[in-house]
XYZ file of C-alpha atoms in Angstrom:
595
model
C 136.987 246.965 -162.293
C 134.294 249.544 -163.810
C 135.805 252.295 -161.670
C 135.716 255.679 -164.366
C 139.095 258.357 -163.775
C 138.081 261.798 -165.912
C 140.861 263.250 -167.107
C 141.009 267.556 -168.426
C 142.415 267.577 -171.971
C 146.160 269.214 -172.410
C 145.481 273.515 -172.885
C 145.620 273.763 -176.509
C 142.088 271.478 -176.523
C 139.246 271.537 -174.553
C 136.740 268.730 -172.813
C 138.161 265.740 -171.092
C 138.553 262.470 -171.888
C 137.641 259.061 -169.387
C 139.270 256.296 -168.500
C 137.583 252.892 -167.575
C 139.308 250.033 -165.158
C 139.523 246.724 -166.697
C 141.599 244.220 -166.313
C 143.629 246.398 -163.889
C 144.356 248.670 -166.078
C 143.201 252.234 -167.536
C 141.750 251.730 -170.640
C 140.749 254.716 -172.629
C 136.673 254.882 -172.902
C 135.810 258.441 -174.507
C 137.626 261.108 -175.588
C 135.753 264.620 -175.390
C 138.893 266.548 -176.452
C 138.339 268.756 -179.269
C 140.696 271.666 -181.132
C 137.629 272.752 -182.962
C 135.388 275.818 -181.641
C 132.001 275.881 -184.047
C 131.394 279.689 -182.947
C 134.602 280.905 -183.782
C 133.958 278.952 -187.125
C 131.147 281.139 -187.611
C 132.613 284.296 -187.075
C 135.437 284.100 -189.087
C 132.948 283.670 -192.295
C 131.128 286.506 -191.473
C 132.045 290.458 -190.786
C 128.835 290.214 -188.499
C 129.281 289.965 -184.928
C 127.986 285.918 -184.142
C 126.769 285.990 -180.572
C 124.060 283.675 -180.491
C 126.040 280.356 -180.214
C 127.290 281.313 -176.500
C 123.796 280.522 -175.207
C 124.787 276.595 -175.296
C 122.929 276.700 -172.005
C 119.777 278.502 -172.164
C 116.343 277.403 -173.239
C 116.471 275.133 -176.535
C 113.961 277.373 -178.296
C 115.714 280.512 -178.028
C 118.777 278.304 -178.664
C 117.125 277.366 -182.277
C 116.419 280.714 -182.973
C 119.316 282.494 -182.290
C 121.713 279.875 -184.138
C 119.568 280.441 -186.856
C 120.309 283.839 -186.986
C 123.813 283.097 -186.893
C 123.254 280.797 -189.512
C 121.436 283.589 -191.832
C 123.840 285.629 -191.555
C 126.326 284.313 -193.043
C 127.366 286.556 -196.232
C 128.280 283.779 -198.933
C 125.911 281.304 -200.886
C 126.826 278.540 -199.006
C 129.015 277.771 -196.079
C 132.070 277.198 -198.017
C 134.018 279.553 -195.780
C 134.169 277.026 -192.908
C 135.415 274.255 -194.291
C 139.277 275.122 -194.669
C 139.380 275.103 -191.019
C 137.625 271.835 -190.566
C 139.642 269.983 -192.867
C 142.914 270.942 -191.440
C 141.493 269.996 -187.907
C 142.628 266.812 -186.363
C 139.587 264.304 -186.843
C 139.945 263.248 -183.251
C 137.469 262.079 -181.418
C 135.898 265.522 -180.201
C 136.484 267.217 -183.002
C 134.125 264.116 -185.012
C 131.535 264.683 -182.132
C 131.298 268.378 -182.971
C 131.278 268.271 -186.761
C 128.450 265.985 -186.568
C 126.770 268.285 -184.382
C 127.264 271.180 -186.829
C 126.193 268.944 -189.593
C 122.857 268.100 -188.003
C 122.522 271.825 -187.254
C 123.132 272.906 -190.640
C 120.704 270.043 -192.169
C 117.861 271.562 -189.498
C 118.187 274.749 -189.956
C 119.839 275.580 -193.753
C 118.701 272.638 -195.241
C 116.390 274.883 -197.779
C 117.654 275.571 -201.358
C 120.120 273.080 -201.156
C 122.457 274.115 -204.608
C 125.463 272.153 -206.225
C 127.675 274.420 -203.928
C 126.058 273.709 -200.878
C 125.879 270.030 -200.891
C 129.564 270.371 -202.212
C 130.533 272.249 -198.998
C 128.308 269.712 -196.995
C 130.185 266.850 -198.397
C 133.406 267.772 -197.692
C 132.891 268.427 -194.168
C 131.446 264.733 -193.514
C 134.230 263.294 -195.894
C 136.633 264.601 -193.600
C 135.070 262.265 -190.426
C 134.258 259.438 -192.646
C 137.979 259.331 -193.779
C 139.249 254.940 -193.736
C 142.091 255.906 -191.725
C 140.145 257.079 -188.586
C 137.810 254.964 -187.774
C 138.942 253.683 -185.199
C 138.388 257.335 -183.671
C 134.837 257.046 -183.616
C 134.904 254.281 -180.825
C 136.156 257.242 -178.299
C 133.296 258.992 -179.695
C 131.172 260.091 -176.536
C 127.526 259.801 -178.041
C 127.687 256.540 -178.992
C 124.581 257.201 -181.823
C 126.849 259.771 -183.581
C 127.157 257.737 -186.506
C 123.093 257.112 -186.885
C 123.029 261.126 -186.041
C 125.462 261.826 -189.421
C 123.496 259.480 -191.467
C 120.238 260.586 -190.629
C 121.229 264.455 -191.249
C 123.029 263.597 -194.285
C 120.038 262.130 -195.459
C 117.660 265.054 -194.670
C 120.006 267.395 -196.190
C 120.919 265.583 -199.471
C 117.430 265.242 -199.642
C 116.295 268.965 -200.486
C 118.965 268.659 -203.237
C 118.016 270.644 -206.302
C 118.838 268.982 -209.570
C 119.890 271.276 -212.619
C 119.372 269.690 -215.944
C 117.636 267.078 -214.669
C 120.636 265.366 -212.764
C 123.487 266.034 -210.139
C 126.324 263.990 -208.832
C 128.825 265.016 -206.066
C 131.535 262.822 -205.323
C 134.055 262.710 -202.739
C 136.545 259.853 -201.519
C 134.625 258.764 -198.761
C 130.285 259.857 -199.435
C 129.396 260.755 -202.957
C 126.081 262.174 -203.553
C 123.398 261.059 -207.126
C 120.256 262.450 -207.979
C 117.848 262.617 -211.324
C 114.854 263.689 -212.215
C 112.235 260.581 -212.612
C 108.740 260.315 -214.306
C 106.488 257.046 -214.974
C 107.589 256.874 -218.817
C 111.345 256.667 -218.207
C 112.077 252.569 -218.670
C 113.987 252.098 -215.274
C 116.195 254.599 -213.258
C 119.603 253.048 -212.013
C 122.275 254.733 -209.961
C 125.918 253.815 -210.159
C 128.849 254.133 -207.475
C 132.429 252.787 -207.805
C 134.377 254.375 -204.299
C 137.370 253.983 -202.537
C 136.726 251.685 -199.665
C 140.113 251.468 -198.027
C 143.828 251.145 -199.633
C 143.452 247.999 -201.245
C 140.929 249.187 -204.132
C 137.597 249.824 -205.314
C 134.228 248.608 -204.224
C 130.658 249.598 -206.217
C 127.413 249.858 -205.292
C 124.034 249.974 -207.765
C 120.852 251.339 -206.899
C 117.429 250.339 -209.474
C 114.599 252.042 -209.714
C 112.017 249.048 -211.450
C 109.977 250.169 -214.353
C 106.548 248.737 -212.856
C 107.502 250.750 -209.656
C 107.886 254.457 -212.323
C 104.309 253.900 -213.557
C 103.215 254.823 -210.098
C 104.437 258.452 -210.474
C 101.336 260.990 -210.810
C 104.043 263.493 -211.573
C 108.276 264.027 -212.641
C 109.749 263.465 -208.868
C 113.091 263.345 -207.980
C 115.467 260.635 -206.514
C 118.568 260.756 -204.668
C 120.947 258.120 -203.641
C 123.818 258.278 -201.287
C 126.666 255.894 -200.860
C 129.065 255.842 -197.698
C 131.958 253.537 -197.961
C 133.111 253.380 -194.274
C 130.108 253.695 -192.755
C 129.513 250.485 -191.752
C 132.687 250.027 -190.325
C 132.138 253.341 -188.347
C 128.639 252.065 -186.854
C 130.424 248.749 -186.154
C 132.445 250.641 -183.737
C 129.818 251.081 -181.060
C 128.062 247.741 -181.435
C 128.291 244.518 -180.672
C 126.315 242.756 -183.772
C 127.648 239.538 -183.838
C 127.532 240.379 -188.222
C 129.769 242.850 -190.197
C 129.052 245.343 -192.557
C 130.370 243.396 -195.618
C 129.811 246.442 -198.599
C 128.750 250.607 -198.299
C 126.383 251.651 -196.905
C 123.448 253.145 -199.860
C 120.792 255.202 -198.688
C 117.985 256.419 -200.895
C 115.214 259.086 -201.075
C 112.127 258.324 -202.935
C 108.941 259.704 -203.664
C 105.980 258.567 -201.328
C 104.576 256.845 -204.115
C 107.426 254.475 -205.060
C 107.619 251.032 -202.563
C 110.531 248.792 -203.597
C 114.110 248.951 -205.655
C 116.759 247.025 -205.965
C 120.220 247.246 -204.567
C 123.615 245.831 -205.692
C 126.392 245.455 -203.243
C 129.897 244.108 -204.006
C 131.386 242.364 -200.901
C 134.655 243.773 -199.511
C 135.483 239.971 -197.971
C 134.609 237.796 -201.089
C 135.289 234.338 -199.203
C 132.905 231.117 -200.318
C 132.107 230.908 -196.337
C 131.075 234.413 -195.878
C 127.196 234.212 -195.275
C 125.344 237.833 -196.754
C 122.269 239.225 -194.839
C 120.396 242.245 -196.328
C 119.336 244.482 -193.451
C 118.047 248.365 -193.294
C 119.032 250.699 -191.135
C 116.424 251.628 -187.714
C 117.365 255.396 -187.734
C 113.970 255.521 -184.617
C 115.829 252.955 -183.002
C 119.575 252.996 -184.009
C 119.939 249.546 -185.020
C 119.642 247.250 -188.367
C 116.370 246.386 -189.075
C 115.912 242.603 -191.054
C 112.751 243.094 -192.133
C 113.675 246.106 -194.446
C 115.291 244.635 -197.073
C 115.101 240.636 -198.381
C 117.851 238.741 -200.994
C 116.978 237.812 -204.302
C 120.700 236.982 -205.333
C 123.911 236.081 -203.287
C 127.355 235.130 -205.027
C 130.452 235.009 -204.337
C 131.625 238.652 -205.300
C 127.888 240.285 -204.658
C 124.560 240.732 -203.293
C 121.130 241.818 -204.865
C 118.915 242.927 -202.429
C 115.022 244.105 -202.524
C 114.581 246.805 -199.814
C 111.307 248.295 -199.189
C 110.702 251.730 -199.262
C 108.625 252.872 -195.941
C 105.385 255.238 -196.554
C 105.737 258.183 -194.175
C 102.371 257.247 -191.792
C 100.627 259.007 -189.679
C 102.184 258.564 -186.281
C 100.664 256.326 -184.088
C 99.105 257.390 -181.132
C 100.849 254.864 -178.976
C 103.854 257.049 -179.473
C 103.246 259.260 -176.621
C 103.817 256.300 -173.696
C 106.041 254.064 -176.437
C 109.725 254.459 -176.421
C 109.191 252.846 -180.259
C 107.343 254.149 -182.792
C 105.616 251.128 -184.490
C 104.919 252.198 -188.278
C 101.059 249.990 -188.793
C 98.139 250.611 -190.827
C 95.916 249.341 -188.536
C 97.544 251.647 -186.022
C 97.273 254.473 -188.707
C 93.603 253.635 -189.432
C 92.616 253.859 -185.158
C 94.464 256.936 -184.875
C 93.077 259.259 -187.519
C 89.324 257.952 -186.664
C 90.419 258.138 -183.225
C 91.051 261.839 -183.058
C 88.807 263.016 -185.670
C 85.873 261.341 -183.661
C 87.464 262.720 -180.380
C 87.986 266.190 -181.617
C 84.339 266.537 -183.097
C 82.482 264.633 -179.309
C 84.829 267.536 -177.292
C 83.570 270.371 -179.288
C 80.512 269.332 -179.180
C 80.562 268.612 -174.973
C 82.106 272.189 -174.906
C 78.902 273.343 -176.736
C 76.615 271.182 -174.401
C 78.279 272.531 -171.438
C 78.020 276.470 -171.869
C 74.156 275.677 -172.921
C 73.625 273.864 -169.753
C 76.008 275.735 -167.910
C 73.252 277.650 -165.793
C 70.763 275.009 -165.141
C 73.891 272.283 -163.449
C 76.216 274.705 -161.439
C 73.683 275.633 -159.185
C 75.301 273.852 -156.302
C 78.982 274.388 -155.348
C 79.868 270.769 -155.829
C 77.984 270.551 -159.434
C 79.639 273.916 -160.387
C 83.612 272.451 -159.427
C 82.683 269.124 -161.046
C 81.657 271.079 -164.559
C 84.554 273.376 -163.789
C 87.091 270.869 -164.161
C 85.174 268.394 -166.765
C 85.217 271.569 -168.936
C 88.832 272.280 -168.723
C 89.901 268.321 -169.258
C 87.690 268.613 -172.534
C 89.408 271.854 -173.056
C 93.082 270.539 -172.856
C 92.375 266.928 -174.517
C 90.916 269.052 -177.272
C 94.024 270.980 -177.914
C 96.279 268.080 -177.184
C 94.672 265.864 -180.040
C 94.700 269.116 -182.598
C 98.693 269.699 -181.896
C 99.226 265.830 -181.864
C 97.466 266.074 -185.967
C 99.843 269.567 -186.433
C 102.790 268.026 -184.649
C 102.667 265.216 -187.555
C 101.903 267.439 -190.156
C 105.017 269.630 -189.136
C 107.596 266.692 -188.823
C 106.259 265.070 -192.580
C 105.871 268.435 -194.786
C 108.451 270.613 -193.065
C 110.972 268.666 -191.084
C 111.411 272.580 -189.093
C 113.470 271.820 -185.958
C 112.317 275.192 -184.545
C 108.561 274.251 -185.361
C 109.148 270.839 -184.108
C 110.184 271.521 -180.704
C 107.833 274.275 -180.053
C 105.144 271.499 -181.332
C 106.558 269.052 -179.028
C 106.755 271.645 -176.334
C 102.265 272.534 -176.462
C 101.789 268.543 -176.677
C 103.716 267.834 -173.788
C 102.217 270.538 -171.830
C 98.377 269.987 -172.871
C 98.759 266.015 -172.453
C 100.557 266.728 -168.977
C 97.333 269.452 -168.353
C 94.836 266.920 -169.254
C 96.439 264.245 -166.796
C 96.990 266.956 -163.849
C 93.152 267.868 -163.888
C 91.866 264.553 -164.008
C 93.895 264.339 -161.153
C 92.088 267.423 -160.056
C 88.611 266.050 -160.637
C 89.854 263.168 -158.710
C 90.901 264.938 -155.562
C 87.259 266.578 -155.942
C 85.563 263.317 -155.819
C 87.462 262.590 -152.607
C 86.556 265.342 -151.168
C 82.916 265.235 -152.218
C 83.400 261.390 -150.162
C 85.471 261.699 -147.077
C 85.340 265.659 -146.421
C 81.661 266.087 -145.706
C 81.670 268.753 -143.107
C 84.515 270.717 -144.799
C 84.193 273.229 -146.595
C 86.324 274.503 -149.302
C 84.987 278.675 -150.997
C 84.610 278.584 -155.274
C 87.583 281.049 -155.207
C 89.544 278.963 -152.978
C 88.724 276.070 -155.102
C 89.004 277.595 -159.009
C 92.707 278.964 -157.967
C 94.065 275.562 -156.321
C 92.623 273.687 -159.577
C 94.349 276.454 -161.635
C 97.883 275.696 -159.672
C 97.283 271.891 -160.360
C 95.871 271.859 -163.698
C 98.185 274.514 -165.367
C 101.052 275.179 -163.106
C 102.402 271.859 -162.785
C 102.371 271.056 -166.205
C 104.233 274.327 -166.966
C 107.110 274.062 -164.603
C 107.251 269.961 -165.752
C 107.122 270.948 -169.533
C 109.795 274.351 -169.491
C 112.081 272.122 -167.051
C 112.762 269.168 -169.777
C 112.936 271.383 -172.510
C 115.831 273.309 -170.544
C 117.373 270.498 -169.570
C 117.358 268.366 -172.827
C 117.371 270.641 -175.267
C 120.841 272.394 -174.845
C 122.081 268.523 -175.504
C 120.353 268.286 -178.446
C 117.882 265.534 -176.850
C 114.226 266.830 -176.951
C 113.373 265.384 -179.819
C 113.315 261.850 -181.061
C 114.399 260.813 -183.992
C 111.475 260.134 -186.742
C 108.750 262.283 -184.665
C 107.848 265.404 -183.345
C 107.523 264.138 -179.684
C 109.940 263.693 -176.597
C 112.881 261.779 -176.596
C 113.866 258.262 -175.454
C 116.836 256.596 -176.390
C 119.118 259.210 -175.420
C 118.057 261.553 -172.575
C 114.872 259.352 -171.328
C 112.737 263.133 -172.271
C 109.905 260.825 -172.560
C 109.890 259.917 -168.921
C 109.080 263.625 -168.127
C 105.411 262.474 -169.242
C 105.126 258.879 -168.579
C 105.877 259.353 -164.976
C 103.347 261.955 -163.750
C 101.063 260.325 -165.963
C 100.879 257.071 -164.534
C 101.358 258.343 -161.040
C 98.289 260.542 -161.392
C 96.790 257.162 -163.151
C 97.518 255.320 -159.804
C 96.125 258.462 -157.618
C 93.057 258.391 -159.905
C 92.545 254.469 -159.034
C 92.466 254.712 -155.625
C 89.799 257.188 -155.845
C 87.624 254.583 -158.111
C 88.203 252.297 -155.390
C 87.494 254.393 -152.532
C 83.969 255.350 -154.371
C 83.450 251.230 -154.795
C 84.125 250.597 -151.622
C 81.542 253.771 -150.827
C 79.240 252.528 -153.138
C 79.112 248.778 -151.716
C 78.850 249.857 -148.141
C 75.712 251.787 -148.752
C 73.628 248.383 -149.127
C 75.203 246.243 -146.587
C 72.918 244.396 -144.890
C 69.954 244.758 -147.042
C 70.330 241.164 -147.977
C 67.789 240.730 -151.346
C 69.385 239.467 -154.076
C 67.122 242.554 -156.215
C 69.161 244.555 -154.192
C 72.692 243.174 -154.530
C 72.150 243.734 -158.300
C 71.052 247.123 -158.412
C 74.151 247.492 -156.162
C 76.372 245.852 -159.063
C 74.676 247.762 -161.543
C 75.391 251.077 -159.787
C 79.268 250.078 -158.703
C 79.479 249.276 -162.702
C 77.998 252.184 -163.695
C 80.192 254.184 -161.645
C 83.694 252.740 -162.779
C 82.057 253.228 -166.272
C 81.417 256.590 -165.701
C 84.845 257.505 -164.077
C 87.371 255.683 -166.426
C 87.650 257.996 -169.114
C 87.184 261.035 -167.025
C 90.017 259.917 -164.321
C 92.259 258.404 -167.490
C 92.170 255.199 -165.907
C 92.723 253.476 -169.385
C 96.026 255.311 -170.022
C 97.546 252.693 -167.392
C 97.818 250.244 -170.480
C 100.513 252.503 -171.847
C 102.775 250.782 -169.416
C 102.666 247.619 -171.589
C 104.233 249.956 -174.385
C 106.373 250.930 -172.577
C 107.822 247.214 -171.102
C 107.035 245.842 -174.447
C 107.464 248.573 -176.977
C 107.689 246.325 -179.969
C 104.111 244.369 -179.630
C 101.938 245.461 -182.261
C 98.858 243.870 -180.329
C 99.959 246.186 -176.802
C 100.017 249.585 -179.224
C 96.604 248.548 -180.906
C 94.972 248.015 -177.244
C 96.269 251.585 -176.227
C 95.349 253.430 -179.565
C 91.970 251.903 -178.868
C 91.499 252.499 -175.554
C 92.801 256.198 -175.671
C 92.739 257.621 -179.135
C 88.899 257.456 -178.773
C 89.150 259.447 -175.303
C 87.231 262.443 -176.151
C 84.223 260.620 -177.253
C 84.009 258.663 -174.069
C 84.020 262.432 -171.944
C 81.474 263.433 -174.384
C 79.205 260.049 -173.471
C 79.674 259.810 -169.543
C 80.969 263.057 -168.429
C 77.790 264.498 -170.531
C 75.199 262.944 -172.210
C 75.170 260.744 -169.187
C 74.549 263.165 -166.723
C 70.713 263.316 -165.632
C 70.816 267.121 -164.998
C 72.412 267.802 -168.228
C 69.647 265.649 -170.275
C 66.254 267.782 -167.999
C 68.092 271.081 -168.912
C 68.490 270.092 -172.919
C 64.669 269.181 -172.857
C-alpha cells in the first residue's frame, strides 16, 4: 500500500501518468499525458518563427520575457487562431493541466486591452475544460490547485474587460462573462445568469449591486461578474470538504470603493434536508473561506447571500516569514508607519555615518564594525523601499515580469541584510575569543563581501531557477516567494533563522563575557552595574544581530494568529529605527565626533 508505479504515456502523447497501490490494486493517481503542444500552438498562428517557448528550463525571467515576445508577436487582434486546435483536443487530463497553464500565461502577460474578441477567444478555451461531462478528468489532474489557478486567471483577465456602450456580455455553455458601466446615481446594478449546469436543465445565478453601496462611487467605474457552472464540482474533485458545492460558482470585480452585494444562488439539490452555507473562495490559500460571505435568506429552491468585498491592503509585513497572508488594518496601520519610520532613521544613520566616518574608524576593529553596520543599513534600506514597490507593482499593475524581478531584489536584499548581521556577528566573536589573531582590512572587507553579497546571490538566482520554470515563484495574492506549492518561501526562512540562531549564540557568548568580568567582586553596587551593562548589551545587539526576527517562527507554526503577525510587524517593521538608535546614536564615539 502507497507504493507509486510511473508509467510513459502511449507515442502519440507525451508525459506519464502514476499509479498508486491501494487495496492491492493499481489505482490510477495522475495522468500527465497530454496531445496538446502550446509552442506548436503558437507557431501555427503566426508566420514568425516562435522560439522562445523551448527555454521551459532556463531562468524564469528570461522565461517571462521571451514568451512574451512570442506572445507579441502574434499577427491577429486576439488569439483566436489557437483555439480550433484546442477545442478539437481531447480534454484529458494533461491536456486540462496545460490549457490552464496557457490561460494563466495569457492573463499575465496579454491581459491589456482586453476587447469583445479577446475575452470571446479566452472563453472558449476555458469552456472547453469546464465542459459537465469531464469532470471527473480533473481528479487525474497533477497540480491539484489547477482549478483555483483557472479561476484566479480568469478573474484577472475578465477583469481588464473593456465595455463598449456601457455594457458587455459573453456567454458560453459552461463560463459566461457580464460587465456595465456603474456610477453613484444609477438606483441599483443587478447581474443576471441562467446556464446550463448539467443535462437535466437550467440553474441561475443573480448578482446586486445595493444602491447605498453606488453612492460611494467618486467616479463611473466598472463591474464585472463571472459565473462558472461546474466549477464547484471541479474544485470538489481535489478536496475532501465534508460540504458540496450546491449552485455556480459567481465571482465579481468591484471597484475599491464598493464593500458588500448581494448574491442569489438557485440550488441544484432542492431537498427540505439540504443545509446551505455561504462561503468565499481563499484564492492565497486555496480553500473556502466562511467568513466571506453571511445568509440573509435560505429556501427551499435558493439562497441570498451578503459577501463582502475585500479592500486590496497594503501587505503585511509578516508576509515575508508567513506562509498566510493575513489581510488586517491594524497590520496595515504597523506596516506603513513601520517602514516609513525605518526608511527615514536608515537614511539618516547613513548620513551620520559618512560625517563621522573619520573620527570612529581609526582603529581596525571600529573601522570593520562601521563597515558592516553601514552595509546592514544599506541593504535593510533597499529591502523596505522594494517591499513598498513590490506592493505597489502587484496592486496597480498585476505585471508578472515586474513581479518576479520585484520578488527577485527583496529576496536578495532581505537574505543580504540577514547574511551581514551574520557577518557583524562573526566580528564580535572574533573581537572576543581571537585576541592575538589577526585578520588585514583587505582580508577582512573581501570575506564580508563573499558573506554579505555572495551568498545571498547564489541563494536568490538558485530558487528563482528552480521554481520559476514550474510556474512557482510567486504566491498567489503577493509579490513575494511562494508557499503552498513549491515551499519558495523556505529559501528565506531557513538561512534566516539559522543565521538568527548563529547570531544568539554570539549574544550569549558576550553575556557570558560580560558576567565573568566581575566575578568575585562581591558588592551588590557592583552586581548591578554588571546587570545594567549585560542589559545594555543584549539591547544594543538585538536589532543589529536580527535577534527579533526569531518570532517569525510563530508565523510560520501558526500562520493564521492575528496576535503572532502583530508581534512580528512590531518587532521588525520598526527595524531600521532601532539600527539608527543603538548601532548609532548610541555609540559614545559617534556622539564626541557630532559635538
Amino acid at each position: 500500500n502507497g507504493a507509486i508505479c510511473v508509467q510513459p504515456c502511449s507515442p502519440s502523447f507525451h508525459g506519464e501518468t502514476s499509479f498508486v497501490c491501494e487495496d492491492r490494486k493499481w489505482q490510477m493517481f495522475t495522468d500527465a499525458c497530454a496531445s496538446l503542444d502550446i509552442q506548436s500552438l503558437f507557431q501555427h498562428c503566426t508566420s514568425c518563427l516562435v522560439v522562445a517557448i523551448a527555454s521551459f528550463s532556463f531562468c524564469s525571467l528570461i522565461l517571462s520575457i521571451f514568451f512574451f515576445s512570442s506572445l507579441q508577436r502574434i499577427s491577429e487582434p486576439d488569439f483566436s487562431c489557437i483555439v480550433p486546435d484546442i477545442l478539437s483536443s481531447p480534454a484529458i487530463p494533461g491536456n486540462i493541466a496545460d490549457i490552464v497553464e496557457l490561460l494563466k500565461k495569457i492573463s499575465q502577460l496579454l491581459s491589456e486591452n482586453v476587447n469583445r474578441e479577446k475575452m470571446q477567444s479566452y472563453s472558449r478555451i476555458a469552456n472547453h475544460i469546464l465542459n459537465s461531462s469531464i469532470i471527473s478528468n480533473w481528479a487525474f489532474v497533477k497540480d491539484k490547485n489547477a482549478s483555483s489557478i483557472l479561476l484566479d486567471s480568469v478573474n484577472l483577465f475578465a477583469g481588464k474587460l473593456l465595455l463598449r456602450n456601457g455594457s458587455e456580455s459573453i456567454q458560453e455553455h459552461f463560463i459566461s462573462t457580464k460587465g456595465y458601466s456603474i456610477q453613484k446615481n444609477t438606483s441599483g446594478k443587478s447581474f443576471h445568469f441562467s446556464m446550463e449546469f448539467n443535462n437535466t436543465g437550467n440553474i441561475t445565478g443573480h448578482v446586486m449591486i445595493p444602491e447605498e453601496e453606488l453612492l460611494k462611487l467618486p467616479k463611473t467605474s466598472k463591474a464585472i461578474s463571472i459565473a462558472f457552472p461546474t466549477l464547484g464540482a471541479i474544485i470538489e474533485t481535489n478536496r475532501l470538504d465534508p460540504g458540496v458545492v450546491n449552485g455556480m460558482v459567481l465571482s465579481v470585480s468591484l471597484p475599491e470603493e464598493l464593500r458588500h452585494i448581494l448574491l442569489t444562488f438557485e440550488k441544484v439539490n432542492k431537498l427540505e434536508n439540504v443545509e446551505a452555507q455561504c462561503v468565499g473562495w481563499h484564492s492565497t490559500e486555496r480553500r473556502w473561506d466562511i467568513r466571506a460571505c453571511k445568509m440573509k435568506s435560505d429556501t427551499i429552491s435558493s439562497v441570498v447571500c451578503v459577501c463582502k468585498h475585500h479592500r486590496r491592503t497594503f501587505k503585511s509585513f509578516s508576509i515575508l516569514m508567513s506562509p498566510t497572508m493575513l489581510r488586517n488594518a491594524v497590520l496595515d496601520y504597523i506596516t506603513r508607519v513601520g517602514l516609513g519610520l525605518s526608511i527615514f532613521s536608515l537614511v539618516l544613520c547613513l548620513v551620520i555615518e559618512g560625517i563621522v566616518w573619520h573620527h570612529v574608524t581609526k582603529t581596525e576593529i571600529t573601522y570593520m564594525r562601521h563597515f558592516c553596520l553601514i552595509n546592514i543599513a544599506t541593504s535593510l534600506l533597499i529591502a523596505d523601499v522594494l517591499f513598498i514597490l513590490s506592493a505597489i507593482v502587484h496592486n496597480t499593475a498585476l505585471n508578472y515580469p515586474l513581479c518576479v524581478a520585484a520578488t527577485f531584489f527583496l529576496h536578495f536584499f532581505y537574505l543580504a541584510l540577514f547574511f551581514w548581521m551574520f557577518t557583524l556577528g562573526l566580528l564580535i566573536l572574533y573581537g572576543l575569543l581571537l585576541i592575538f589573531f589577526k585578520i588585514t582590512r583587505s582580508a577582512f572587507i573581501a570575506t564580508a563581501f563573499f558573506i554579505g553579497y555572495g551568498c545571498p546571490l547564489v541563494i536568490s538566482i538558485l530558487t528563482v531557477a528552480i521554481t520559476e520554470p514550474e510556474n512557482g515563484y510567486l504566491r498567489s495574492g503577493a509579490c513575494w516567494l511562494n508557499w503552498y506549492e513549491t515551499k519558495a518561501l523556505l529559501a528565506f526562512v531557513v538561512p534566516a533563522l539559522s543565521i538568527i540562531v548563529v547570531n544568539l549564540v554570539v549574544v550569549i557568548v558576550v553575556v557570558v563575557k560580560t558576567g565573568r568580568s566581575s566575578v568575585g567582586e562581591g558588592c551588590k553596587s557592583q552586581d548591578l552595574t554588571n546587570m545594567i551593562r549585560i542589559s545594555k548589551n543584549v539591547a544594543l545587539l538585538t536589532p543589529l544581530l536580527g535577534l527579533t526576527w526569531g518570532f517569525g517562527l510563530a508565523t510560520i507554526v501558526d500562520s493564521h494568529s492575528l496576535a503572532f503577525h502583530i508581534t512580528f510587524a512590531l518587532l521588525n517593521a520598526f527595524q531600521g529605527f532601532f539600527i539608527l538608535l543603538f548601532g548609532t546614536l548610541l555609540d559614545r564615539k559617534v556622539l564626541e565626533s557630532l559635538r
